[in-house]
C-alpha cells in the first residue's frame, strides 16, 4: 500500500466524520469517556480544514485517517502538571482517528511519522501531544515511537496524559 499524507479538503468532511464517528464509538465500547461529550464534531473538522490544520492519510483515493496539526497552538499545554522536555517551538496533533478497515495496519504510526516530517519541514524539533489516561492503544504508540511522558494537562474538565518527543536535527 502506498499511503499519502496531505491537507484535508472541505468536500472530504463526510468521509472524515464517518471515520471519527466510528472512533468515538470505539472509545465508548472500550469504556472510555474520551470523545463522549460531543467533541470532536463536524464543525470542529470544518474549522480544522478552513484553518488548513486538518490532514488526511490516504490509500489511493481512500481516506484512511485524520488528524489536526498545529504549531505552537495549545494554550492548555502552558498549564501542564509536570514539565515539558523543551520550551521551544512545537508541533501538536489532535483528533487522530483511523478507519475501521485499516485498524491494525500501522496507520496511526504512519500518520505520526508524517507529523514528524511536517515538523522537520517547518524546522521544529519538538512534538507534543496528549491522550486520555485509558487510551491504551495511543499510549502504546507513544511509547513505541519514543515519546516521553511529561505530566498531565486538562481539556473540558478531563485529565489527559501529556507526551513530548524531541526530533533529531538533520544538518
PDB file of C-alpha atoms in Angstrom, residues 29-160:
ATOM      1  CA  UNK A  29     -17.099   0.435  23.665  1.00  0.00           C
ATOM      2  CA  UNK A  30     -13.676   0.419  25.322  1.00  0.00           C
ATOM      3  CA  UNK A  31     -15.331   2.001  28.366  1.00  0.00           C
ATOM      4  CA  UNK A  32     -13.618   5.363  27.882  1.00  0.00           C
ATOM      5  CA  UNK A  33     -15.153   8.771  28.443  1.00  0.00           C
ATOM      6  CA  UNK A  34     -12.800  10.263  25.817  1.00  0.00           C
ATOM      7  CA  UNK A  35     -14.748  11.890  22.959  1.00  0.00           C
ATOM      8  CA  UNK A  36     -18.092  11.142  24.623  1.00  0.00           C
ATOM      9  CA  UNK A  37     -19.087  14.789  25.176  1.00  0.00           C
ATOM     10  CA  UNK A  38     -19.943  15.932  21.643  1.00  0.00           C
ATOM     11  CA  UNK A  39     -16.315  16.589  20.720  1.00  0.00           C
ATOM     12  CA  UNK A  40     -14.995  16.200  18.140  1.00  0.00           C
ATOM     13  CA  UNK A  41     -17.838  17.017  15.745  1.00  0.00           C
ATOM     14  CA  UNK A  42     -18.241  18.063  12.083  1.00  0.00           C
ATOM     15  CA  UNK A  43     -17.908  21.771  12.966  1.00  0.00           C
ATOM     16  CA  UNK A  44     -14.515  21.118  14.595  1.00  0.00           C
ATOM     17  CA  UNK A  45     -13.362  19.252  11.477  1.00  0.00           C
ATOM     18  CA  UNK A  46     -14.601  22.052   9.220  1.00  0.00           C
ATOM     19  CA  UNK A  47     -12.719  24.649  11.299  1.00  0.00           C
ATOM     20  CA  UNK A  48      -9.567  22.492  11.124  1.00  0.00           C
ATOM     21  CA  UNK A  49      -9.801  22.361   7.344  1.00  0.00           C
ATOM     22  CA  UNK A  50     -10.619  26.067   6.978  1.00  0.00           C
ATOM     23  CA  UNK A  51      -7.531  26.898   9.079  1.00  0.00           C
ATOM     24  CA  UNK A  52      -5.505  24.428   6.946  1.00  0.00           C
ATOM     25  CA  UNK A  53      -4.683  22.330  10.015  1.00  0.00           C
ATOM     26  CA  UNK A  54      -6.744  19.249   9.061  1.00  0.00           C
ATOM     27  CA  UNK A  55      -4.780  16.410   7.433  1.00  0.00           C
ATOM     28  CA  UNK A  56      -5.699  13.038   5.956  1.00  0.00           C
ATOM     29  CA  UNK A  57      -3.791   9.824   5.407  1.00  0.00           C
ATOM     30  CA  UNK A  58      -4.910   8.218   2.156  1.00  0.00           C
ATOM     31  CA  UNK A  59      -4.516   4.862   0.451  1.00  0.00           C
ATOM     32  CA  UNK A  60      -5.006   5.819  -3.188  1.00  0.00           C
ATOM     33  CA  UNK A  61      -8.212   7.871  -3.172  1.00  0.00           C
ATOM     34  CA  UNK A  62      -9.456   6.339   0.098  1.00  0.00           C
ATOM     35  CA  UNK A  63      -9.187   8.398   3.265  1.00  0.00           C
ATOM     36  CA  UNK A  64      -7.919   6.051   5.959  1.00  0.00           C
ATOM     37  CA  UNK A  65      -7.059   8.502   8.748  1.00  0.00           C
ATOM     38  CA  UNK A  66      -7.473  12.046  10.000  1.00  0.00           C
ATOM     39  CA  UNK A  67      -5.711  14.395  12.396  1.00  0.00           C
ATOM     40  CA  UNK A  68      -5.249  18.088  13.088  1.00  0.00           C
ATOM     41  CA  UNK A  69      -1.726  19.519  13.251  1.00  0.00           C
ATOM     42  CA  UNK A  70      -0.957  22.889  14.808  1.00  0.00           C
ATOM     43  CA  UNK A  71       2.215  24.847  15.526  1.00  0.00           C
ATOM     44  CA  UNK A  72       2.641  26.420  18.995  1.00  0.00           C
ATOM     45  CA  UNK A  73      -1.133  26.412  19.400  1.00  0.00           C
ATOM     46  CA  UNK A  74      -2.294  24.639  22.526  1.00  0.00           C
ATOM     47  CA  UNK A  75      -2.924  27.052  25.422  1.00  0.00           C
ATOM     48  CA  UNK A  76      -3.653  24.216  27.869  1.00  0.00           C
ATOM     49  CA  UNK A  77      -0.087  22.955  27.479  1.00  0.00           C
ATOM     50  CA  UNK A  78       1.215  26.022  29.337  1.00  0.00           C
ATOM     51  CA  UNK A  79      -0.617  24.712  32.432  1.00  0.00           C
ATOM     52  CA  UNK A  80       0.980  21.262  32.479  1.00  0.00           C
ATOM     53  CA  UNK A  81       1.176  19.488  35.822  1.00  0.00           C
ATOM     54  CA  UNK A  82       4.690  18.232  35.229  1.00  0.00           C
ATOM     55  CA  UNK A  83       7.409  19.525  32.907  1.00  0.00           C
ATOM     56  CA  UNK A  84       7.869  19.509  29.154  1.00  0.00           C
ATOM     57  CA  UNK A  85      11.241  18.413  27.774  1.00  0.00           C
ATOM     58  CA  UNK A  86      11.601  21.701  25.880  1.00  0.00           C
ATOM     59  CA  UNK A  87      10.154  25.188  25.833  1.00  0.00           C
ATOM     60  CA  UNK A  88      10.928  25.693  22.138  1.00  0.00           C
ATOM     61  CA  UNK A  89       8.535  25.824  19.200  1.00  0.00           C
ATOM     62  CA  UNK A  90       6.451  22.679  18.943  1.00  0.00           C
ATOM     63  CA  UNK A  91       4.039  20.843  16.706  1.00  0.00           C
ATOM     64  CA  UNK A  92       0.936  19.471  18.393  1.00  0.00           C
ATOM     65  CA  UNK A  93      -1.529  16.998  16.923  1.00  0.00           C
ATOM     66  CA  UNK A  94      -5.098  16.235  17.922  1.00  0.00           C
ATOM     67  CA  UNK A  95      -8.088  14.166  16.790  1.00  0.00           C
ATOM     68  CA  UNK A  96      -6.160  11.160  15.475  1.00  0.00           C
ATOM     69  CA  UNK A  97      -8.612   8.645  14.013  1.00  0.00           C
ATOM     70  CA  UNK A  98      -8.108   5.666  11.708  1.00  0.00           C
ATOM     71  CA  UNK A  99     -10.744   3.997   9.524  1.00  0.00           C
ATOM     72  CA  UNK A 100     -12.154   0.717  10.874  1.00  0.00           C
ATOM     73  CA  UNK A 101     -10.998  -1.072   7.712  1.00  0.00           C
ATOM     74  CA  UNK A 102      -7.387  -0.018   8.353  1.00  0.00           C
ATOM     75  CA  UNK A 103      -7.079  -0.731  12.078  1.00  0.00           C
ATOM     76  CA  UNK A 104      -4.084  -2.863  12.989  1.00  0.00           C
ATOM     77  CA  UNK A 105      -2.173  -1.956   9.837  1.00  0.00           C
ATOM     78  CA  UNK A 106       0.143   0.616  11.428  1.00  0.00           C
ATOM     79  CA  UNK A 107      -1.713   3.623  10.024  1.00  0.00           C
ATOM     80  CA  UNK A 108      -1.624   5.682  13.240  1.00  0.00           C
ATOM     81  CA  UNK A 109       2.118   5.122  13.430  1.00  0.00           C
ATOM     82  CA  UNK A 110       2.475   6.021   9.730  1.00  0.00           C
ATOM     83  CA  UNK A 111       0.487   9.214  10.340  1.00  0.00           C
ATOM     84  CA  UNK A 112       2.713  10.144  13.275  1.00  0.00           C
ATOM     85  CA  UNK A 113       5.808   9.645  11.096  1.00  0.00           C
ATOM     86  CA  UNK A 114       4.283  12.124   8.628  1.00  0.00           C
ATOM     87  CA  UNK A 115       3.658  14.538  11.512  1.00  0.00           C
ATOM     88  CA  UNK A 116       7.381  14.284  12.361  1.00  0.00           C
ATOM     89  CA  UNK A 117       8.211  15.079   8.724  1.00  0.00           C
ATOM     90  CA  UNK A 118       5.834  18.069   8.875  1.00  0.00           C
ATOM     91  CA  UNK A 119       7.642  19.333  11.990  1.00  0.00           C
ATOM     92  CA  UNK A 120      11.080  18.977  10.386  1.00  0.00           C
ATOM     93  CA  UNK A 121       9.873  20.750   7.222  1.00  0.00           C
ATOM     94  CA  UNK A 122       8.919  23.651   9.491  1.00  0.00           C
ATOM     95  CA  UNK A 123      12.300  23.442  11.327  1.00  0.00           C
ATOM     96  CA  UNK A 124      10.575  22.428  14.556  1.00  0.00           C
ATOM     97  CA  UNK A 125      12.122  19.657  16.620  1.00  0.00           C
ATOM     98  CA  UNK A 126       9.525  19.079  19.322  1.00  0.00           C
ATOM     99  CA  UNK A 127       6.209  17.285  19.022  1.00  0.00           C
ATOM    100  CA  UNK A 128       3.733  17.453  21.886  1.00  0.00           C
ATOM    101  CA  UNK A 129       0.518  15.501  22.246  1.00  0.00           C
ATOM    102  CA  UNK A 130      -1.894  14.204  24.813  1.00  0.00           C
ATOM    103  CA  UNK A 131      -4.345  11.377  25.203  1.00  0.00           C
ATOM    104  CA  UNK A 132      -6.873  10.083  27.670  1.00  0.00           C
ATOM    105  CA  UNK A 133      -5.455   8.013  30.555  1.00  0.00           C
ATOM    106  CA  UNK A 134      -7.357   4.968  29.257  1.00  0.00           C
ATOM    107  CA  UNK A 135      -6.478   5.231  25.562  1.00  0.00           C
ATOM    108  CA  UNK A 136      -4.047   2.345  25.856  1.00  0.00           C
ATOM    109  CA  UNK A 137      -3.592   1.946  22.080  1.00  0.00           C
ATOM    110  CA  UNK A 138      -2.392   5.546  21.722  1.00  0.00           C
ATOM    111  CA  UNK A 139      -0.217   5.332  24.840  1.00  0.00           C
ATOM    112  CA  UNK A 140       1.413   2.213  23.381  1.00  0.00           C
ATOM    113  CA  UNK A 141       2.113   4.056  20.105  1.00  0.00           C
ATOM    114  CA  UNK A 142       3.639   6.994  22.006  1.00  0.00           C
ATOM    115  CA  UNK A 143       5.920   4.625  23.890  1.00  0.00           C
ATOM    116  CA  UNK A 144       6.866   2.683  20.741  1.00  0.00           C
ATOM    117  CA  UNK A 145       7.765   5.891  18.869  1.00  0.00           C
ATOM    118  CA  UNK A 146       9.938   7.317  21.639  1.00  0.00           C
ATOM    119  CA  UNK A 147       7.630   9.865  23.238  1.00  0.00           C
ATOM    120  CA  UNK A 148       8.332  10.819  26.850  1.00  0.00           C
ATOM    121  CA  UNK A 149       5.528  11.112  29.409  1.00  0.00           C
ATOM    122  CA  UNK A 150       5.779  14.670  30.774  1.00  0.00           C
ATOM    123  CA  UNK A 151       2.758  15.064  33.071  1.00  0.00           C
ATOM    124  CA  UNK A 152      -0.923  15.902  32.860  1.00  0.00           C
ATOM    125  CA  UNK A 153      -2.985  18.541  31.077  1.00  0.00           C
ATOM    126  CA  UNK A 154      -6.731  19.177  31.249  1.00  0.00           C
ATOM    127  CA  UNK A 155      -9.337  19.511  28.497  1.00  0.00           C
ATOM    128  CA  UNK A 156     -13.050  20.049  29.068  1.00  0.00           C
ATOM    129  CA  UNK A 157     -12.572  19.061  32.718  1.00  0.00           C
ATOM    130  CA  UNK A 158     -10.785  15.792  31.982  1.00  0.00           C
ATOM    131  CA  UNK A 159      -7.210  14.886  32.857  1.00  0.00           C
ATOM    132  CA  UNK A 160      -5.034  13.805  29.944  1.00  0.00           C
TER     133      UNK A 160
END
